mmCIF file of C-alpha atoms in Angstrom:
data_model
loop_
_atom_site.group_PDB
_atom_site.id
_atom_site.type_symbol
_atom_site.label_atom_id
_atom_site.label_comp_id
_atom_site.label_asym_id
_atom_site.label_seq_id
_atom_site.Cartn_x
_atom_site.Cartn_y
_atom_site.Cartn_z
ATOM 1 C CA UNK E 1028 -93.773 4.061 41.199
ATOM 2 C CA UNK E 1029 -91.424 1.794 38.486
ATOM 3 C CA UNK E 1030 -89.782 -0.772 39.616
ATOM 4 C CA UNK E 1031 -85.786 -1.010 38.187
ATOM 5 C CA UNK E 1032 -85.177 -4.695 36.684
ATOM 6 C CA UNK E 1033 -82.652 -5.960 38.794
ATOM 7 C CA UNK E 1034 -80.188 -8.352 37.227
ATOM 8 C CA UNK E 1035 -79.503 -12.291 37.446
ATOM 9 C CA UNK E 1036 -75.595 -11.847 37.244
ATOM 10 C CA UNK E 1037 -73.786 -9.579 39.383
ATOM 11 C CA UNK E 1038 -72.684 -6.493 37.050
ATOM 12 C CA UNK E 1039 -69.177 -5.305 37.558
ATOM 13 C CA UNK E 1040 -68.762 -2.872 35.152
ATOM 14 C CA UNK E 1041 -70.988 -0.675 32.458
ATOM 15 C CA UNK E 1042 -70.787 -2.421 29.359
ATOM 16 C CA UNK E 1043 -66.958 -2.731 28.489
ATOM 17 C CA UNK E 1044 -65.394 -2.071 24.514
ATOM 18 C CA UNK E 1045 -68.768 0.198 23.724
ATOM 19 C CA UNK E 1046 -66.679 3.720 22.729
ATOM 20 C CA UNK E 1047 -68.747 6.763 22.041
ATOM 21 C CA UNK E 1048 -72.707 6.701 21.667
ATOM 22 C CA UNK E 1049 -75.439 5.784 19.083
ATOM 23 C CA UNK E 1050 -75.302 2.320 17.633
ATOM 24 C CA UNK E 1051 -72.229 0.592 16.696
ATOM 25 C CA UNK E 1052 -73.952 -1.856 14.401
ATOM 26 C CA UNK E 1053 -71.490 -4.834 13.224
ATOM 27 C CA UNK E 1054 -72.119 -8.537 12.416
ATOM 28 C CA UNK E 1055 -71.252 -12.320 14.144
ATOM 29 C CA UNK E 1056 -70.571 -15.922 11.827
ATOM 30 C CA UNK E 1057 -70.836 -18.412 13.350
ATOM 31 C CA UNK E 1058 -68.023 -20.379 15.712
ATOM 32 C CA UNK E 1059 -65.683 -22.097 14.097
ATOM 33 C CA UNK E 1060 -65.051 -25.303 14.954
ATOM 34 C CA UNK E 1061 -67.807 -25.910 17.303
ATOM 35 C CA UNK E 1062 -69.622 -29.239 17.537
ATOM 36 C CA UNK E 1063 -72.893 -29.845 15.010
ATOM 37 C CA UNK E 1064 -76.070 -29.806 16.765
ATOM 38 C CA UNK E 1065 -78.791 -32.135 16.594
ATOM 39 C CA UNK E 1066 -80.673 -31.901 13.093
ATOM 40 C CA UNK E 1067 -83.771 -29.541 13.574
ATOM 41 C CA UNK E 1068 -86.751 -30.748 13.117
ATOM 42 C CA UNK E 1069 -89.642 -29.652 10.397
ATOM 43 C CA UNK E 1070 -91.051 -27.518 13.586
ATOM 44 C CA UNK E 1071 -87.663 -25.095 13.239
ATOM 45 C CA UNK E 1072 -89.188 -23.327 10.020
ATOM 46 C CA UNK E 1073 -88.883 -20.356 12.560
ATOM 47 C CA UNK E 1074 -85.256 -20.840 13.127
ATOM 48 C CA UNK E 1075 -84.409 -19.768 9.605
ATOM 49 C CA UNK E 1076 -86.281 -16.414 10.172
ATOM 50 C CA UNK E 1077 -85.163 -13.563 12.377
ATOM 51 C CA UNK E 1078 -85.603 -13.145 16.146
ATOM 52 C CA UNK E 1079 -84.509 -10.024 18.201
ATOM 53 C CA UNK E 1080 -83.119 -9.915 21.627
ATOM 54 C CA UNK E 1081 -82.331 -7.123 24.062
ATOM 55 C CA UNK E 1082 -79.376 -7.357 26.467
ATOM 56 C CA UNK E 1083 -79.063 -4.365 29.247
ATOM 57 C CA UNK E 1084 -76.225 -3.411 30.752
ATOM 58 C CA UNK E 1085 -76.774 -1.210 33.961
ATOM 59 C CA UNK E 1086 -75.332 2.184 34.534
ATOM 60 C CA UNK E 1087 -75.630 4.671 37.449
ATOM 61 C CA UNK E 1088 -75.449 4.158 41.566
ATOM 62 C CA UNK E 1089 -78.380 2.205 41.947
ATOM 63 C CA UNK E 1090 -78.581 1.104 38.529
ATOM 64 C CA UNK E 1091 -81.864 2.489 37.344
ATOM 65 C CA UNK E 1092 -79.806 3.864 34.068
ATOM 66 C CA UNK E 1093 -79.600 1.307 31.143
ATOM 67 C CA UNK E 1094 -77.692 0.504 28.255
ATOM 68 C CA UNK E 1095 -79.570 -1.586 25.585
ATOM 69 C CA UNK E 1096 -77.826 -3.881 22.990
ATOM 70 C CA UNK E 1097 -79.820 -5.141 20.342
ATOM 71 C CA UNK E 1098 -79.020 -8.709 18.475
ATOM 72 C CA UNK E 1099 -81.144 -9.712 15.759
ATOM 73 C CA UNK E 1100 -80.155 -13.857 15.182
ATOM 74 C CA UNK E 1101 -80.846 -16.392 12.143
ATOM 75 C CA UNK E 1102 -80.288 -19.728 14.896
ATOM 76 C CA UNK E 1103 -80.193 -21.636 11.583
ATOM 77 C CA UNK E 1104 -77.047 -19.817 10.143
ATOM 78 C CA UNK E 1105 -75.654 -18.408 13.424
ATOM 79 C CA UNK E 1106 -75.437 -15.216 11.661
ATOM 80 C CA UNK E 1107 -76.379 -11.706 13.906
ATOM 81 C CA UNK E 1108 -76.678 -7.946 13.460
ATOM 82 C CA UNK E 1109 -75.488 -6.227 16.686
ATOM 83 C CA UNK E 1110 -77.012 -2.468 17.292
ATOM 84 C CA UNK E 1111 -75.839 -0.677 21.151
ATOM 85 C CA UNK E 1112 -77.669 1.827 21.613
ATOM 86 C CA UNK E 1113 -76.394 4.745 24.146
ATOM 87 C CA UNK E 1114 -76.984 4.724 27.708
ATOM 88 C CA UNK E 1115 -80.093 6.232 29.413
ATOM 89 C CA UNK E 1116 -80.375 7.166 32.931
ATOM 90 C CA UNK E 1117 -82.465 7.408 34.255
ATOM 91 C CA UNK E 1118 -84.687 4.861 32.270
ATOM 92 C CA UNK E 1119 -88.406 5.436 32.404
ATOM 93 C CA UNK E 1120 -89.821 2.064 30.931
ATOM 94 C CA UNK E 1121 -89.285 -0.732 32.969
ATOM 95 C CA UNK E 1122 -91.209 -4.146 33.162
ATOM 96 C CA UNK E 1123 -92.742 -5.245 29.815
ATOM 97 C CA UNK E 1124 -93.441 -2.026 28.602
ATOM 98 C CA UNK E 1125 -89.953 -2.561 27.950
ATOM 99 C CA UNK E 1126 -90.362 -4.322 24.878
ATOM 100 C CA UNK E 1127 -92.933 -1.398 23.545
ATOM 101 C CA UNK E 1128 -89.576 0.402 22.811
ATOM 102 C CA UNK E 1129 -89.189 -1.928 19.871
ATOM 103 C CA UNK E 1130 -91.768 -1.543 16.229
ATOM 104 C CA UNK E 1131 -93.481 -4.862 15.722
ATOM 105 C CA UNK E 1132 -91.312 -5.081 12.421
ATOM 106 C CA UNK E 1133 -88.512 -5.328 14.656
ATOM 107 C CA UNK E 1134 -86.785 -2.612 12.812
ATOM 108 C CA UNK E 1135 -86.812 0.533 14.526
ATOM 109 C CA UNK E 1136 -86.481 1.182 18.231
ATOM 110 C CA UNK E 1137 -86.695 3.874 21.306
ATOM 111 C CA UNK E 1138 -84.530 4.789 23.401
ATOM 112 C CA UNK E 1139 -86.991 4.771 26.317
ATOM 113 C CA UNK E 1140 -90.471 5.976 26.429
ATOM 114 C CA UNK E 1141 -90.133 9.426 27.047
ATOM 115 C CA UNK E 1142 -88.088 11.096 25.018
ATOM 116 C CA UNK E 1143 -84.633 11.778 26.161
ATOM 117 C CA UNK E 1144 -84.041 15.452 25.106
ATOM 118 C CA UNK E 1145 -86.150 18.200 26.646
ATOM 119 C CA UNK E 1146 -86.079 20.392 23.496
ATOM 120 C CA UNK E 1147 -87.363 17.066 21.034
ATOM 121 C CA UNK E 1148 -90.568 17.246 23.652
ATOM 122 C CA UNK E 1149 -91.533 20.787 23.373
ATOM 123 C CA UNK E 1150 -90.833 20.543 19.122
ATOM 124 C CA UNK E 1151 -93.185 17.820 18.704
ATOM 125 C CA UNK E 1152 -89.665 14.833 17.708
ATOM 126 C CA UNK E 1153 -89.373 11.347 18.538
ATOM 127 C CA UNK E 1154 -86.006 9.872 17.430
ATOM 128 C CA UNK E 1155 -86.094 6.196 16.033
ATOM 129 C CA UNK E 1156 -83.363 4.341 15.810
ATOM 130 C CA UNK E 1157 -82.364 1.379 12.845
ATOM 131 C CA UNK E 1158 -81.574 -1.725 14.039
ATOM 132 C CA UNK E 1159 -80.607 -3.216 10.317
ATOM 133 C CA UNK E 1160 -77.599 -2.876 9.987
ATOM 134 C CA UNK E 1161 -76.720 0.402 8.718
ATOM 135 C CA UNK E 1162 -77.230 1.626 12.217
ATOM 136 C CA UNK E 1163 -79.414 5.297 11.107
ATOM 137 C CA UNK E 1164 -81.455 7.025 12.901
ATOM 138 C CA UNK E 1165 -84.595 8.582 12.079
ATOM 139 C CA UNK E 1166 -86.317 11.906 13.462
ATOM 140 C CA UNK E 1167 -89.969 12.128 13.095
ATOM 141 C CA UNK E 1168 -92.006 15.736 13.677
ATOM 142 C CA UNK E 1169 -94.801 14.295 15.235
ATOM 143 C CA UNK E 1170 -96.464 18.213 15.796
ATOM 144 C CA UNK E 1171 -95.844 18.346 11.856
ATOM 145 C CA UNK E 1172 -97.829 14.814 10.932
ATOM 146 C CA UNK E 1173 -100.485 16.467 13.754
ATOM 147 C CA UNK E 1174 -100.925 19.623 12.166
ATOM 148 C CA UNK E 1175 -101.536 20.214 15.470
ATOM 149 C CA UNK E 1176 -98.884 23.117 16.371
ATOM 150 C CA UNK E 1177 -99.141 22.547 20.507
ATOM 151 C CA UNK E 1178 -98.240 18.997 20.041
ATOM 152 C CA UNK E 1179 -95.873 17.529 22.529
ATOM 153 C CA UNK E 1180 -93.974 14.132 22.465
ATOM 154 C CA UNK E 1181 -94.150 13.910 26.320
ATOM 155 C CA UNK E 1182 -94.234 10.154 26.444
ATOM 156 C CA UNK E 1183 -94.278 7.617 23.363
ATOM 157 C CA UNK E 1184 -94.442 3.918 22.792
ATOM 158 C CA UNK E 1185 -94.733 1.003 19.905
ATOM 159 C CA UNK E 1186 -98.290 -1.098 19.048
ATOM 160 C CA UNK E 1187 -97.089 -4.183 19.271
ATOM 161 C CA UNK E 1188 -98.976 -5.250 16.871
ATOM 162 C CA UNK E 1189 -99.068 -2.980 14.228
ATOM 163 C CA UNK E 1190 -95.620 -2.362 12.550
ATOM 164 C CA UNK E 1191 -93.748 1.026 12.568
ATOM 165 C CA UNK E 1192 -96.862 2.602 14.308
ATOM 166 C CA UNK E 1193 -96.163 5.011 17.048
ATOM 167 C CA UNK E 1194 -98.202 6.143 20.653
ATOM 168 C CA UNK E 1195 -97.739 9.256 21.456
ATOM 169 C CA UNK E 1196 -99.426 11.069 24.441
ATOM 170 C CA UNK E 1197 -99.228 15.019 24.317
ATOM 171 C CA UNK E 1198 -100.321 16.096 27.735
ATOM 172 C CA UNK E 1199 -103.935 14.463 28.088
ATOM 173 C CA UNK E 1200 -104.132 13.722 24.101
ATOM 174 C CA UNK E 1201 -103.673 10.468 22.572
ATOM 175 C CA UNK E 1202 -102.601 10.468 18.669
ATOM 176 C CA UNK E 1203 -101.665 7.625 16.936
ATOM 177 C CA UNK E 1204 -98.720 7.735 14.689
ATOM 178 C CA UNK E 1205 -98.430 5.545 10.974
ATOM 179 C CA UNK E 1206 -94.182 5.707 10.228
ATOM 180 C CA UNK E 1207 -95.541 3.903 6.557
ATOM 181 C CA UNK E 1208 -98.257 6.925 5.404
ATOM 182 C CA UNK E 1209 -96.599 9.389 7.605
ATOM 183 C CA UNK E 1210 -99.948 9.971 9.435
ATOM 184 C CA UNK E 1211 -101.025 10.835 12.717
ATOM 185 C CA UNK E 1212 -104.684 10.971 14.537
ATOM 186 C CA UNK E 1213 -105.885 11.680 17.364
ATOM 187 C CA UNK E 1214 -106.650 8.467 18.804
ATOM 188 C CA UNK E 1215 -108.511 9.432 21.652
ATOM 189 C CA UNK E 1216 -107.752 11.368 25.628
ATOM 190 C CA UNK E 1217 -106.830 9.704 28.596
ATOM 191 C CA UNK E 1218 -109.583 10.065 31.629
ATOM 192 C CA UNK E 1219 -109.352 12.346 34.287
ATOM 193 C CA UNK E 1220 -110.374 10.525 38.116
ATOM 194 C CA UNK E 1221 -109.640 12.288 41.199
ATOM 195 C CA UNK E 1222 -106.728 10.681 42.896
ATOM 196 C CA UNK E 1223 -105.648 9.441 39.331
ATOM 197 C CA UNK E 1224 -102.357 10.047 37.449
ATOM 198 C CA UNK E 1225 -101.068 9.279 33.823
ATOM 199 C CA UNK E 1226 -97.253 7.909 34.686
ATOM 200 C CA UNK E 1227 -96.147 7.384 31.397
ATOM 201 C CA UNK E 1228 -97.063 3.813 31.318
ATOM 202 C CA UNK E 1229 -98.307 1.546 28.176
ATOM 203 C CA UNK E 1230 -99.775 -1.472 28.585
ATOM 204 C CA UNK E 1231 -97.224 -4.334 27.164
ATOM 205 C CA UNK E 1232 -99.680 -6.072 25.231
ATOM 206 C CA UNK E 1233 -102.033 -3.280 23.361
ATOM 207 C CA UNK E 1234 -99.233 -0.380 23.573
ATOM 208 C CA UNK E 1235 -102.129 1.803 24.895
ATOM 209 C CA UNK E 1236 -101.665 4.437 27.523
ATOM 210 C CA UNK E 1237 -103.141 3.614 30.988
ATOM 211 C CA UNK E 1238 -103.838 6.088 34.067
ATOM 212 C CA UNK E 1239 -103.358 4.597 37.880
ATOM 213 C CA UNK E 1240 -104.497 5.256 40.563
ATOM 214 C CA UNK E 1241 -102.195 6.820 43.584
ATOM 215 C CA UNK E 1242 -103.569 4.606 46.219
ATOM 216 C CA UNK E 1243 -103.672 1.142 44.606
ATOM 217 C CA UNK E 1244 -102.139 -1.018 42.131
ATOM 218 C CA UNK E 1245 -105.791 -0.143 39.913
ATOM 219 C CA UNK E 1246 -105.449 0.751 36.497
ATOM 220 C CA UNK E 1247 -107.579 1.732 33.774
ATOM 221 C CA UNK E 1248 -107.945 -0.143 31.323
ATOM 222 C CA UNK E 1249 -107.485 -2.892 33.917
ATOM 223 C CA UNK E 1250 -104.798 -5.127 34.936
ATOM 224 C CA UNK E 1251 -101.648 -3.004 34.205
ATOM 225 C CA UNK E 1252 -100.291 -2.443 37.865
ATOM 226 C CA UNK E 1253 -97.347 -3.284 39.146
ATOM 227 C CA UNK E 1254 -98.910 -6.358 40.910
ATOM 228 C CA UNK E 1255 -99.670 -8.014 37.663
ATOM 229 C CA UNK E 1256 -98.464 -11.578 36.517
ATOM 230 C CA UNK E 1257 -99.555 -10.923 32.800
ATOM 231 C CA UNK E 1258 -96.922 -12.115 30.879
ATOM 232 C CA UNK E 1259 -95.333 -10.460 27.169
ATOM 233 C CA UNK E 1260 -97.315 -12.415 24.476
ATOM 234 C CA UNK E 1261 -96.686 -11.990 20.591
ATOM 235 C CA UNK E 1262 -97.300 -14.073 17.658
ATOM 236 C CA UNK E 1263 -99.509 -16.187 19.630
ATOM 237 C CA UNK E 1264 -96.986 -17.174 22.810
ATOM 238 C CA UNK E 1265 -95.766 -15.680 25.246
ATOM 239 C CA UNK E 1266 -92.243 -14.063 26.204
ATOM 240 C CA UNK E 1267 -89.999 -15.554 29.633
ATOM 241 C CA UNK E 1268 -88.908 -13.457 32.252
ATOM 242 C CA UNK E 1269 -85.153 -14.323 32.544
ATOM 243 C CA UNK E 1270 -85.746 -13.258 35.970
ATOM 244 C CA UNK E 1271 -88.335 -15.582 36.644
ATOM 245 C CA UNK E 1272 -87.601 -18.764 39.343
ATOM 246 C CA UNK E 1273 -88.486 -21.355 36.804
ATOM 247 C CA UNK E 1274 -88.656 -19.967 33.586
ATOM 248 C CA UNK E 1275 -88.190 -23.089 31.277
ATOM 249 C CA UNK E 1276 -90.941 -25.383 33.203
ATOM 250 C CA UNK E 1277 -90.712 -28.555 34.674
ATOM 251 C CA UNK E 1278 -87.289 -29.592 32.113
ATOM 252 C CA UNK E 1279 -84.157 -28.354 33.824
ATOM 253 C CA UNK E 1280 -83.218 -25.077 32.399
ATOM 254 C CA UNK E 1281 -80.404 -25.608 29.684
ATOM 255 C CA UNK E 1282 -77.910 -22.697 30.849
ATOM 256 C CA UNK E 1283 -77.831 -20.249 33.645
ATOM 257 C CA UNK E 1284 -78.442 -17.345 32.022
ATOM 258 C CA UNK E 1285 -81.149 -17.254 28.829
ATOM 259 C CA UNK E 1286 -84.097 -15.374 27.378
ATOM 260 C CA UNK E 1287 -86.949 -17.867 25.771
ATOM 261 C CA UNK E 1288 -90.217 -17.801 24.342
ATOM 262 C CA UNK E 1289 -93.037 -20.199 24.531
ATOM 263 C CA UNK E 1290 -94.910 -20.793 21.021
ATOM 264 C CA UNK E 1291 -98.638 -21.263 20.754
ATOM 265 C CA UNK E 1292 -98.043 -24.818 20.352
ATOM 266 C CA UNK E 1293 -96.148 -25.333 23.464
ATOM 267 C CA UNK E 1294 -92.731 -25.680 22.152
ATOM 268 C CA UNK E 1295 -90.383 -23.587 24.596
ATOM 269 C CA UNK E 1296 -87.066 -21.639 22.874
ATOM 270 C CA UNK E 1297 -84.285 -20.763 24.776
ATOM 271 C CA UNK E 1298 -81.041 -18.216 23.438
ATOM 272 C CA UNK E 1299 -78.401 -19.444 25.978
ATOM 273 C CA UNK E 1300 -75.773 -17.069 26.789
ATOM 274 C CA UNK E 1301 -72.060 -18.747 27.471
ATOM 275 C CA UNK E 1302 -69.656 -15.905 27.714
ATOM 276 C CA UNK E 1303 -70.646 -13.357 24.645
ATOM 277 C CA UNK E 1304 -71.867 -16.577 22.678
ATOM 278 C CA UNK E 1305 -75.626 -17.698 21.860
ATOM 279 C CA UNK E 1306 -76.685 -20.891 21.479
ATOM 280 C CA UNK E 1307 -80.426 -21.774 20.499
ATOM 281 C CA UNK E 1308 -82.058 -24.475 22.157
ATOM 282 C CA UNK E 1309 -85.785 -26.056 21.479
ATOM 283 C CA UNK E 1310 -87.788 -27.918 24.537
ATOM 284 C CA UNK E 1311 -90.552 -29.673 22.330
ATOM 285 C CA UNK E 1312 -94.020 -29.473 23.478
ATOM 286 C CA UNK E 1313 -94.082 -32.919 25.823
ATOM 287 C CA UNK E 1314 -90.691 -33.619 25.729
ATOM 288 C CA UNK E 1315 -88.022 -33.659 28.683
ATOM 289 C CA UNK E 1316 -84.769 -33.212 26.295
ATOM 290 C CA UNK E 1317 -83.843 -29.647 25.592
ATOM 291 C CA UNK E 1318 -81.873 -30.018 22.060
ATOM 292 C CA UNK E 1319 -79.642 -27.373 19.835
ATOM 293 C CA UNK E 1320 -81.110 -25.738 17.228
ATOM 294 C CA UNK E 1321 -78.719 -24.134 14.239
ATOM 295 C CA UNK E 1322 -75.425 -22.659 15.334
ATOM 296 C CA UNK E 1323 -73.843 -20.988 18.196
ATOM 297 C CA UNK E 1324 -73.392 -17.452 17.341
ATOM 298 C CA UNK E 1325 -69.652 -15.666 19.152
ATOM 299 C CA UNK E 1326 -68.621 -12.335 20.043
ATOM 300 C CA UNK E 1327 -72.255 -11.033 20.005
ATOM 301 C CA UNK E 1328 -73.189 -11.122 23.765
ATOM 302 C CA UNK E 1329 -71.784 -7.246 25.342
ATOM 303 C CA UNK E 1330 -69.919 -8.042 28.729
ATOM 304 C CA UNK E 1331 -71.482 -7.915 32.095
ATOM 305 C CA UNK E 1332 -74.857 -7.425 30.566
ATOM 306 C CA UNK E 1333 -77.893 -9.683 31.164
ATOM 307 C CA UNK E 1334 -81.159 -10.932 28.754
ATOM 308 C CA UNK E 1335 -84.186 -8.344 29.052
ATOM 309 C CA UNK E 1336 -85.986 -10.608 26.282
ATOM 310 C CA UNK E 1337 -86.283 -12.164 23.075
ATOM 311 C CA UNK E 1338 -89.315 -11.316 20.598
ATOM 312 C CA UNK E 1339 -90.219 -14.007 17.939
ATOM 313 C CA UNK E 1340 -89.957 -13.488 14.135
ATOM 314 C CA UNK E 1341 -92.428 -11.217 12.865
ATOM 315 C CA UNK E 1342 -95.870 -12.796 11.503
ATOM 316 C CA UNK E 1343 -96.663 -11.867 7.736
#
């Protein structure tokens, strides 16, 4: 029933120069040399703070198996911490439940939303991984947080909105997971319908677990089938599709291939990928003239890869 994100560029190759797995954390200055873009204006406080973007690079015969690369970018300095993550194949999340694999601190991250190793699922484990840039990972006994000893991490997600807080759904059970007290509760369980299945989906907004129904695109809670146009929305805005036919508006877009954001006041970001570099560019709220915001960032974009999104610094 998932759809498998195709991509915008033709992919030739799994991600080249990646040896080994786990992250391979490292950092980018910017170019030397390059031209100085236009001066920002007092509406680019947010391009001194951090924002996070995932690249995939696609593995396997059809391509449903995925190989993340995480970039977290200061447009004002150029400066970037680079975390790959292994590849996973097959990958369960797809869609915008794609971005639920990241904590809304922007600091830890899954590698998809049911845990990879069989043996971590029966034990009760999700495995985190740092995307600072000491690259660590993190194992969390979920069963052991429970004190619930039939706990099971069969499926697991981030809020969204609610830094280093966990989902996790153990068979029917809901629990909700706090990384910061190192508590879990049972948060609720998911309803049984004839004709009704739990897929392993979270809705990309709330993070909460939804059932479906096998005939229909219906959901419950509503409005998380595959037919729907809901976009990603955090800090107020909402999150482009690079795969969408006219992401950037009525402007022309300002590169082929991008990830952007649209702020609550209407100001639309773009992180512009030339070759392995980024460039940040601003479309102001009523204005035709996409413009360059802080400095192009090199050797930070992993080859023959393409934009799954970018997520906007974190509020607070």
């Amino acid at each position: 029933m998932r759809r498998v994100v195709m991509t915008v560029l033709a992919v030739l190759s799994v991600l080249a120069g990646v040896a080994g797995c786990g992250q391979q954390p490292s950092g980018s200055a910017r170019s030397e040399g390059s031209s100085s873009p236009s001066s920002s204006s007092s509406g680019d406080a947010a391009a001194s703070q951090s924002w996070l973007l995932r690249f995939d690079s696609y593995v396997g015969e059809d391509g449903e198996g995925r190989q993340a690369t995480y970039v977290t970018l200061t447009p004002a300095t150029g400066t970037a911490t680079v975390v790959t993550m292994r590849p996973v194949e097959p990958m369960q999340a797809s869609g915008g439940a794609v971005s639920l694999l990241v904590d809304a601190s922007h600091r830890w991250a899954l590698l998809d939303s049911k845990p990879q190793a069989t043996s971590d699922r029966a034990k009760g484990v999700v495995r985190l991984y740092d995307l600072s840039a000491n690259g660590a990972k993190r194992a969390v006994s979920v069963r052991r947080l429970s004190h619930d000893p039939s706990l099971r991490t069969d499926w697991v997600s981030f809020d969204p909105t609610d830094a280093g807080v966990l989902r996790v759904v153990s068979g029917r059970t809901v629990w909700k997971v706090d990384l910061a007290t190192q508590q879990a509760q049972q948060e609720g369980t998911l309803p049984q319908k004839t004709g009704w299945i739990y897929g392993g989906g979270f809705a990309q907004n709330t993070g909460e677990p939804f059932i479906e129904d096998t005939g229909s695109f219906e959901t419950i809670p509503a409005g998380n089938g595959e037919d729907s146009t809901e976009p990603v929305q955090r800090a107020g805005g909402r999150v482009l599709d690079p795969l969408g036919d006219e992401p950037y508006g009525d402007a022309p877009s300002p590169c082929e291939v991008s990830a952007g954001f649209v702020t609550s006041g209407g100001d639309t970001w773009a992180f512009c990928v030339a070759g392995r570099t980024l460039q940040t560019k601003v479309l102001d709220e009523g204005s035709s003239t996409w413009r360059d915001v802080g400095q192009p960032t090199s050797d930070v974009v992993p080859t023959d890869s393409d934009p799954v999104f970018v997520l906007p610094p974190t509020q607070g």
